[in-house]
Coordinates of C-alpha atoms in Angstrom, one line a residue:
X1 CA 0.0 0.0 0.0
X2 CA 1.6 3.4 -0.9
X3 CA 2.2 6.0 1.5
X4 CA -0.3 8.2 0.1
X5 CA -3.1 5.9 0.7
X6 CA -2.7 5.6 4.5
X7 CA -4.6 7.8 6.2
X8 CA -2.4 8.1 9.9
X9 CA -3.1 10.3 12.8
X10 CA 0.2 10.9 14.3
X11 CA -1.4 11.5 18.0
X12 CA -2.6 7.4 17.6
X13 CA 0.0 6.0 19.0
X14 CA 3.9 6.4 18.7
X15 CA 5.8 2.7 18.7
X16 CA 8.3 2.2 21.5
X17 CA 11.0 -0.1 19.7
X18 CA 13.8 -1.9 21.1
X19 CA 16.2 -3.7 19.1
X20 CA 20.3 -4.0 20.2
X21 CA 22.3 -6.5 18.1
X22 CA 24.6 -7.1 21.4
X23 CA 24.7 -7.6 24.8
X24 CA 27.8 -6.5 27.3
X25 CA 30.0 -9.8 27.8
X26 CA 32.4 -8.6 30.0
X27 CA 31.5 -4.9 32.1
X28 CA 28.8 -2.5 31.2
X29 CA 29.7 -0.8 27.7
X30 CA 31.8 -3.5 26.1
X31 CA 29.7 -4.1 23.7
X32 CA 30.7 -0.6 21.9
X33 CA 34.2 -1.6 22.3
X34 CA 33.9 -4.9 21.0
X35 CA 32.1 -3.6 17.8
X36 CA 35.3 -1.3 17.2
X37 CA 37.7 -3.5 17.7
X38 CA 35.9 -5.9 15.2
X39 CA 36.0 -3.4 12.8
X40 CA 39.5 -2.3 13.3
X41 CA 40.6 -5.8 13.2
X42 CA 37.7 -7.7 10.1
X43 CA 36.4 -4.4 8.6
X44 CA 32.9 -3.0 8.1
X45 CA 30.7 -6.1 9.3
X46 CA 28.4 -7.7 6.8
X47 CA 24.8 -6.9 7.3
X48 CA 23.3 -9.6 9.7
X49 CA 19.5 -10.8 9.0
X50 CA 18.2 -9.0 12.4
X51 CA 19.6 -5.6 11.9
X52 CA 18.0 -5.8 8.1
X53 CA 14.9 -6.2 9.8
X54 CA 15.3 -3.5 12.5
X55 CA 16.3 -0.9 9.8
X56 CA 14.0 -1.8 6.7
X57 CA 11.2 -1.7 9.3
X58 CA 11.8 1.7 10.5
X59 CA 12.2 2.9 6.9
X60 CA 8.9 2.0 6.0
X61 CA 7.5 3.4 8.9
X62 CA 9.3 6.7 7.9
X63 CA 7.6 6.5 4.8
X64 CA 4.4 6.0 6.2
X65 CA 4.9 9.3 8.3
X66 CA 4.2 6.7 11.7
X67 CA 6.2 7.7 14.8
X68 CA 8.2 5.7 16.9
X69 CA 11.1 6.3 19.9
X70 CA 14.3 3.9 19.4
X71 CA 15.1 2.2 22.9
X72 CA 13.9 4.7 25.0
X73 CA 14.0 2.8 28.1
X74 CA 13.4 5.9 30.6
X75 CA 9.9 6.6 28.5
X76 CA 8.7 3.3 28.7
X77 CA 9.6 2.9 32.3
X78 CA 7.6 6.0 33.0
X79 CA 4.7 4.9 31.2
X80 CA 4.2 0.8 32.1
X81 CA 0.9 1.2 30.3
X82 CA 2.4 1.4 26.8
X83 CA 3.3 -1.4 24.2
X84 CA 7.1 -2.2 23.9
X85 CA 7.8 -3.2 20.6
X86 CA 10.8 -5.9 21.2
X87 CA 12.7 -6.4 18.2
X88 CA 15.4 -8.4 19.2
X89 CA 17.1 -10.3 20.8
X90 CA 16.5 -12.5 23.3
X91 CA 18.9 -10.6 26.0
X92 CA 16.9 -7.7 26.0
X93 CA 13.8 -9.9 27.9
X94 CA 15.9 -9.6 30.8
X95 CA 18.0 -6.3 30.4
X96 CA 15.1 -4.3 31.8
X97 CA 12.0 -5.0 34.1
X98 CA 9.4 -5.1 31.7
X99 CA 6.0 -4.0 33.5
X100 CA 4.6 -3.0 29.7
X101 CA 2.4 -4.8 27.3
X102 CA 5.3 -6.8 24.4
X103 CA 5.4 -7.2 21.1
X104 CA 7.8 -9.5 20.0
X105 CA 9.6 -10.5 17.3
X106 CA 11.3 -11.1 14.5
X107 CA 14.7 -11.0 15.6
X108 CA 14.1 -13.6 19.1
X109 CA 13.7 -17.1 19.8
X110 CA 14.3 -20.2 17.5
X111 CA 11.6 -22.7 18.8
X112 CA 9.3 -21.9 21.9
X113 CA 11.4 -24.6 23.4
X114 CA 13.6 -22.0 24.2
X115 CA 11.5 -20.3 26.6
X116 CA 8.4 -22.4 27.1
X117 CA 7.2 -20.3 30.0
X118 CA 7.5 -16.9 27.9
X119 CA 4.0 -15.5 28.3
X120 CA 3.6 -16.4 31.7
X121 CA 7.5 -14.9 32.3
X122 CA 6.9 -11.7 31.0
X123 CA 3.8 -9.8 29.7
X124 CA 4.3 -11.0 26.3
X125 CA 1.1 -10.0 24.5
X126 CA 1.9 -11.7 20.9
X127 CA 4.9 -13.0 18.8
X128 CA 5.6 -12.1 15.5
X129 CA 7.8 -14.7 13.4
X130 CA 8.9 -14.0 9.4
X131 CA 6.6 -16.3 7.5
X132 CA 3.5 -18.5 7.6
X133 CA 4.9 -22.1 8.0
X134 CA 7.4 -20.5 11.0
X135 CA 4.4 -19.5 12.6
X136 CA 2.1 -22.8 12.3
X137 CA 5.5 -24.6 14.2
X138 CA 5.3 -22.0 16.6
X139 CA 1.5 -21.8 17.7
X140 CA 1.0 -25.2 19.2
X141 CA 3.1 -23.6 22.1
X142 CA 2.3 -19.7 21.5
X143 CA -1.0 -19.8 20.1
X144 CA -0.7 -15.7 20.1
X145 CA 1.7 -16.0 17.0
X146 CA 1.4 -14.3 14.0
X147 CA 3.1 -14.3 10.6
X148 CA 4.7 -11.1 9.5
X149 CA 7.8 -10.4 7.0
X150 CA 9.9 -7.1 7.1
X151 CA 9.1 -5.5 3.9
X152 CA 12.1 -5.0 0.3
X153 CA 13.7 -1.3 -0.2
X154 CA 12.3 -1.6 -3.8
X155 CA 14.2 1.2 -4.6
X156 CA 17.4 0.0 -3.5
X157 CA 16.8 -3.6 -4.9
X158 CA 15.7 -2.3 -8.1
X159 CA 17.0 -3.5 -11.9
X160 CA 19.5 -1.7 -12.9
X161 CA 19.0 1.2 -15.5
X162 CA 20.4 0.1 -18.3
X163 CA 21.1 -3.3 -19.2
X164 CA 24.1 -5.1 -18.1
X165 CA 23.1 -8.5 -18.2
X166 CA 26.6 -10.1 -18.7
X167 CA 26.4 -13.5 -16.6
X168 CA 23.5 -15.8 -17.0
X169 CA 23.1 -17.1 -14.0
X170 CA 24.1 -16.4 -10.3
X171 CA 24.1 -18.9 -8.1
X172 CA 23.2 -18.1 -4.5
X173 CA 24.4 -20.8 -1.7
X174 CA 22.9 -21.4 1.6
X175 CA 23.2 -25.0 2.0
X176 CA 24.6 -25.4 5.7
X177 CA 22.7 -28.6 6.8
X178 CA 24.0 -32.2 5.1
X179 CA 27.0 -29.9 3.4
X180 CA 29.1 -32.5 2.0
X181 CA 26.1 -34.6 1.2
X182 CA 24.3 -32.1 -1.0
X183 CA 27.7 -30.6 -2.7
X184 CA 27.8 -33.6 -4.1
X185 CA 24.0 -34.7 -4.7
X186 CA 23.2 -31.1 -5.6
X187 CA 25.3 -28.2 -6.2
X188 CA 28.1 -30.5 -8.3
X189 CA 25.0 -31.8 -10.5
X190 CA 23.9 -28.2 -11.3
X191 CA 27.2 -26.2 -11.9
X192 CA 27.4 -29.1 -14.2
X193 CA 24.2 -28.7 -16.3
X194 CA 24.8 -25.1 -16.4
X195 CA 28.6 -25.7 -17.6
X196 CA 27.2 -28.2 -20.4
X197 CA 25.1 -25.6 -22.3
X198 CA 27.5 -23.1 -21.8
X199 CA 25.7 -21.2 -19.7
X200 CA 27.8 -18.4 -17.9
X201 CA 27.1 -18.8 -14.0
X202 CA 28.6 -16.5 -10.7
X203 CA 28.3 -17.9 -7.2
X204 CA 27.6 -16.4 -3.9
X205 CA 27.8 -18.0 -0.6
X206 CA 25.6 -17.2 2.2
X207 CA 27.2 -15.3 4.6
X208 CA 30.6 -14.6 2.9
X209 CA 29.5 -11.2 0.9
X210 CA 28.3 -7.6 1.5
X211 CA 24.8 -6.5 0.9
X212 CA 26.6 -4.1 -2.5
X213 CA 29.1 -7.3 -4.0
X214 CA 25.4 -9.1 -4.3
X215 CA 23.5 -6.2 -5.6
X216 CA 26.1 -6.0 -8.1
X217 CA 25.8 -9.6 -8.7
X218 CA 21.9 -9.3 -9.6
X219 CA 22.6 -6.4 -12.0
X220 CA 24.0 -8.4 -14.2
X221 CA 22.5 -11.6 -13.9
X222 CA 19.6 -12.5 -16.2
X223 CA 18.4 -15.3 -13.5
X224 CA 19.3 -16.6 -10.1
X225 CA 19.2 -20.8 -8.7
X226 CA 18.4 -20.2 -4.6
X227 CA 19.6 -23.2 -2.9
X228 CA 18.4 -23.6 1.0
X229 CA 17.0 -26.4 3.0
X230 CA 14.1 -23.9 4.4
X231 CA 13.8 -20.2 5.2
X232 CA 11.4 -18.6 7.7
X233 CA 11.2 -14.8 4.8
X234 CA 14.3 -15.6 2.3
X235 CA 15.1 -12.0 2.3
X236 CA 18.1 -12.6 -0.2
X237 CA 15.9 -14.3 -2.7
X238 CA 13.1 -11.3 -2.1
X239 CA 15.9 -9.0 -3.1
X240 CA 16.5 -10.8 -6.6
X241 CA 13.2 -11.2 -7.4
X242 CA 12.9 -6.9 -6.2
X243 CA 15.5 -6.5 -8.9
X244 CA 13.9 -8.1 -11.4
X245 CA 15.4 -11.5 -11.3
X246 CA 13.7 -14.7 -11.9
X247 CA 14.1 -17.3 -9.4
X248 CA 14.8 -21.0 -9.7
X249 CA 14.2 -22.4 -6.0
X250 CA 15.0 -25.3 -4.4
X251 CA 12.1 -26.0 -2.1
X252 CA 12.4 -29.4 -0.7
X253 CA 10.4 -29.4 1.8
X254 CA 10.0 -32.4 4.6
X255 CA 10.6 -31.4 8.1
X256 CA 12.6 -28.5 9.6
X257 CA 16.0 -30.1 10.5
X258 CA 17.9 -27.6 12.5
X259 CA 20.1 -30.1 14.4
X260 CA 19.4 -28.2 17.5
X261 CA 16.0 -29.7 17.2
X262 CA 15.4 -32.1 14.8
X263 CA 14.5 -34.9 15.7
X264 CA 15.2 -35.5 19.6
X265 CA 13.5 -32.1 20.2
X266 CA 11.1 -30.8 17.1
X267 CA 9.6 -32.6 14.2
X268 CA 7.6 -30.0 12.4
X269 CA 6.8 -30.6 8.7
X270 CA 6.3 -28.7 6.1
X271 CA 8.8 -26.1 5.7
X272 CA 9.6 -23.6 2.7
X273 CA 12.6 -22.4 1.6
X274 CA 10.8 -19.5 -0.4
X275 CA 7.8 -19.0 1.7
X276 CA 6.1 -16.1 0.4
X277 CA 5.9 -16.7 -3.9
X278 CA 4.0 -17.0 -6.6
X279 CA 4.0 -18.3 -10.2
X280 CA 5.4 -15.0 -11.2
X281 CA 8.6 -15.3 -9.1
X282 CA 9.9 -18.1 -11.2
X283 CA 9.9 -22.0 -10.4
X284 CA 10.9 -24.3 -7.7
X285 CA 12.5 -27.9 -7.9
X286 CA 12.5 -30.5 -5.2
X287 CA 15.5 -32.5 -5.5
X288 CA 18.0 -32.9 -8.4
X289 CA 16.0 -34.5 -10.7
X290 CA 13.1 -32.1 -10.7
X291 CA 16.1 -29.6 -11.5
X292 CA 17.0 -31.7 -14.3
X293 CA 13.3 -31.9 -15.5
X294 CA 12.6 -28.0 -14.9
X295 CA 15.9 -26.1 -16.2
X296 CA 14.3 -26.2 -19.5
X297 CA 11.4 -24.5 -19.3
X298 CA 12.4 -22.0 -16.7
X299 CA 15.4 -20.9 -19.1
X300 CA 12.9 -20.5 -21.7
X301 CA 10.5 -18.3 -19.7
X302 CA 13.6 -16.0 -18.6
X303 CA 14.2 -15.8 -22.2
X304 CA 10.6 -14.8 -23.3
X305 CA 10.3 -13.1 -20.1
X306 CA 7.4 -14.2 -19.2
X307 CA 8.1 -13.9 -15.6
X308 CA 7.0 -10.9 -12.9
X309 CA 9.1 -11.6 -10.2
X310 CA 9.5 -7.2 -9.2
X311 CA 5.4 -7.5 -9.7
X312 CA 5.2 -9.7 -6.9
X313 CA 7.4 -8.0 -4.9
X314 CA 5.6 -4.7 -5.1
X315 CA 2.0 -6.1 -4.9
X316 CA 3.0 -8.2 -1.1
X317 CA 6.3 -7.0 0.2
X318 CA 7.4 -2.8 0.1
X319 CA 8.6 -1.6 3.0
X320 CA 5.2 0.5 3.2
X321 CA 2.6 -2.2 3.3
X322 CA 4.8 -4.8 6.2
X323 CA 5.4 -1.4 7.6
X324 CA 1.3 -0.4 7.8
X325 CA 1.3 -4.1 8.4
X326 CA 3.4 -4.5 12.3
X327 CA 1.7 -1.0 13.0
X328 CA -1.7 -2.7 12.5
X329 CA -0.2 -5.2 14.9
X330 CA 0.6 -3.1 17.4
X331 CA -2.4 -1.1 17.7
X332 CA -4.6 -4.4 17.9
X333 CA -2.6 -5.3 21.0
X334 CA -3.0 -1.8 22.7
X335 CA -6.7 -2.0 21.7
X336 CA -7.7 -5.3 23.0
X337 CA -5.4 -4.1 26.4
X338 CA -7.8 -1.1 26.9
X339 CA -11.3 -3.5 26.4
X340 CA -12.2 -4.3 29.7
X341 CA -11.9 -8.1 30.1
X342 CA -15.1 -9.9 30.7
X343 CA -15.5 -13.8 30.7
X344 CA -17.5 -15.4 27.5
X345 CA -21.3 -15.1 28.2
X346 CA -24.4 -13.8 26.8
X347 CA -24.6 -9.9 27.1
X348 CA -28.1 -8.5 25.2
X349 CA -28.5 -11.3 23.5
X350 CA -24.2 -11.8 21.8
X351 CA -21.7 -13.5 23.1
X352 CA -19.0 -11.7 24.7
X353 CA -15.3 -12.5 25.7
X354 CA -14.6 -14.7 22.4
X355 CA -12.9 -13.8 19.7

């Protein structure tokens, strides 16, 4: 939903977020001096997934003209009655006395497993977790859990202006579970196919680039193969389908097998490795053969264009619209907390207290 569309008072309600990427280790402060002396020693440190969230959420609120405060912890001490919006992480649950109503999520827990006894802890109102099948795992334990993804800076991940479509294909890596096995079963098979036709291809491997060296990649790449076990969003493929790239996904489905918890702890099934898509975005595959069986027809719709993937981007995922989105959120929360609670009975004839 564009801006211009949203009709916002700004006396509402202002958001109280709280999101710090790290905690003190060692004495109060540390953290600061940590981060410098990281950067001093590694360079600028790659984007991580949270603070992507914190900062394309706030941008789309900007856009949207909503208000919010940025870990004001003396405000929200003085006014207990007020939602706190907790980003992430964890640590900040027990960094400050929370009297207020929370919001919580994206950037916190794994599994409920983690902290079974959250909403009886702390006044944890409702969890907020990236994607729908992220949030069916999660309910059976929070049942207040609802599915919201941080929106794409389509004008950042945008195709370029002129064409400079000089590599066919970029390949984008995130295969951590099963490594060796699925080098071999899966990643060997396709860099094959692709070297056969004489297709040019780039790589990229999850966590070993900067947010520009993969922009630059999808500038000049007509298509992109995403290859992950599961993702809760899939931000990185969101941003090459943003810029106008077609995706070829491997979506394999089965059960979700962090090795934290699967299977002594969790067996939840199904997961997505692209969970928010549609036909527009590109195709998926389930295992190497359905690659084998698909490359085909994808490459010919790349070719003919026949794909939308930047349509489906801006009709589900601008940073206005899961910005209007977590705001909506929000102001459910504080307007159930002001409804005096009643139990579930017949009042005039309706029943009351269910919903």
């Amino acid at each position: 939903m564009p801006a211009k569309t949203f009709d916002y008072d700004p006396d509402d309600m202002v958001l109280n977020l709280f999101y710090e990427d790290k905690d003190d280790r060692w004495f109060p402060g540390d953290r600061h001096l940590r981060r410098m002396a990281r950067r001093m020693l590694l360079g600028e440190p790659r984007m991580s997934g949270q603070l992507r969230v914190f900062l394309n959420l706030c941008a789309g609120l900007d856009r949207l003209g909503i208000r919010y405060r940025v870990n004001d912890y003396g405000y929200i001490a003085r006014h207990p009655g007020e939602l706190a919006c907790i980003i992430g992480r964890t640590f900040l649950l027990d960094k400050f006395a929370w009297k207020n109503p929370i919001l919580l999520g994206v950037a916190a827990h794994n599994h409920p497993l983690d902290d079974p006894d959250l909403f009886k802890r702390l006044p944890v109102k409702k969890v907020v977790v990236p994607g729908p099948w992220y949030a069916d795992m999660y309910r059976p334990h929070w049942p207040d859990t609802e599915a919201w993804p941080i929106g794409i800076d389509t004008d950042l991940w945008a195709p370029p202006a002129t064409s400079q479509k000089s590599v066919d294909v970029l390949i984008y890596d995130k295969v951590h579970w099963d490594r060796d096995r699925y080098a071999a079963e899966l990643i060997e098979p396709v860099r094959a196919r692709l070297t056969r036709e004489g297709r040019s291809f780039a790589e990229l491997r999850y966590g070993s680039y900067k947010e520009e060296d993969y922009r630059a990649a999808l500038a000049q790449s007509r298509a992109m193969i995403f290859l992950c076990q599961n993702e809760s969003q899939g931000i990185a493929y969101q941003q090459a389908l943003s810029c106008g790239v077609p995706v070829l996904a491997w979506d394999p489905g089965g059960p979700w097998r962090d090795p934290d918890y699967y299977p002594h702890r969790v067996q939840f099934a199904p997961v997505s490795s692209v969970p928010y898509w549609d036909d527009r975005c590109g195709a998926k595959f389930v295992d190497i053969a359905g690659f084998e069986a698909g490359w085909d027809d994808f490459w010919a719709g790349c070719a003919a264009d026949t794909f939308d993937p930047r349509g489906f981007v801006l009709d589900n995922l601008t940073l206005e619209q899961r910005a209007l989105q977590y705001y909506e959120i929000a102001r459910s929360i504080v307007r159930q907390q002001a409804v005096p609670q009643r139990p579930a009975g017949l009042v005039d004839g309706c029943l009351t207290g269910i919903g």
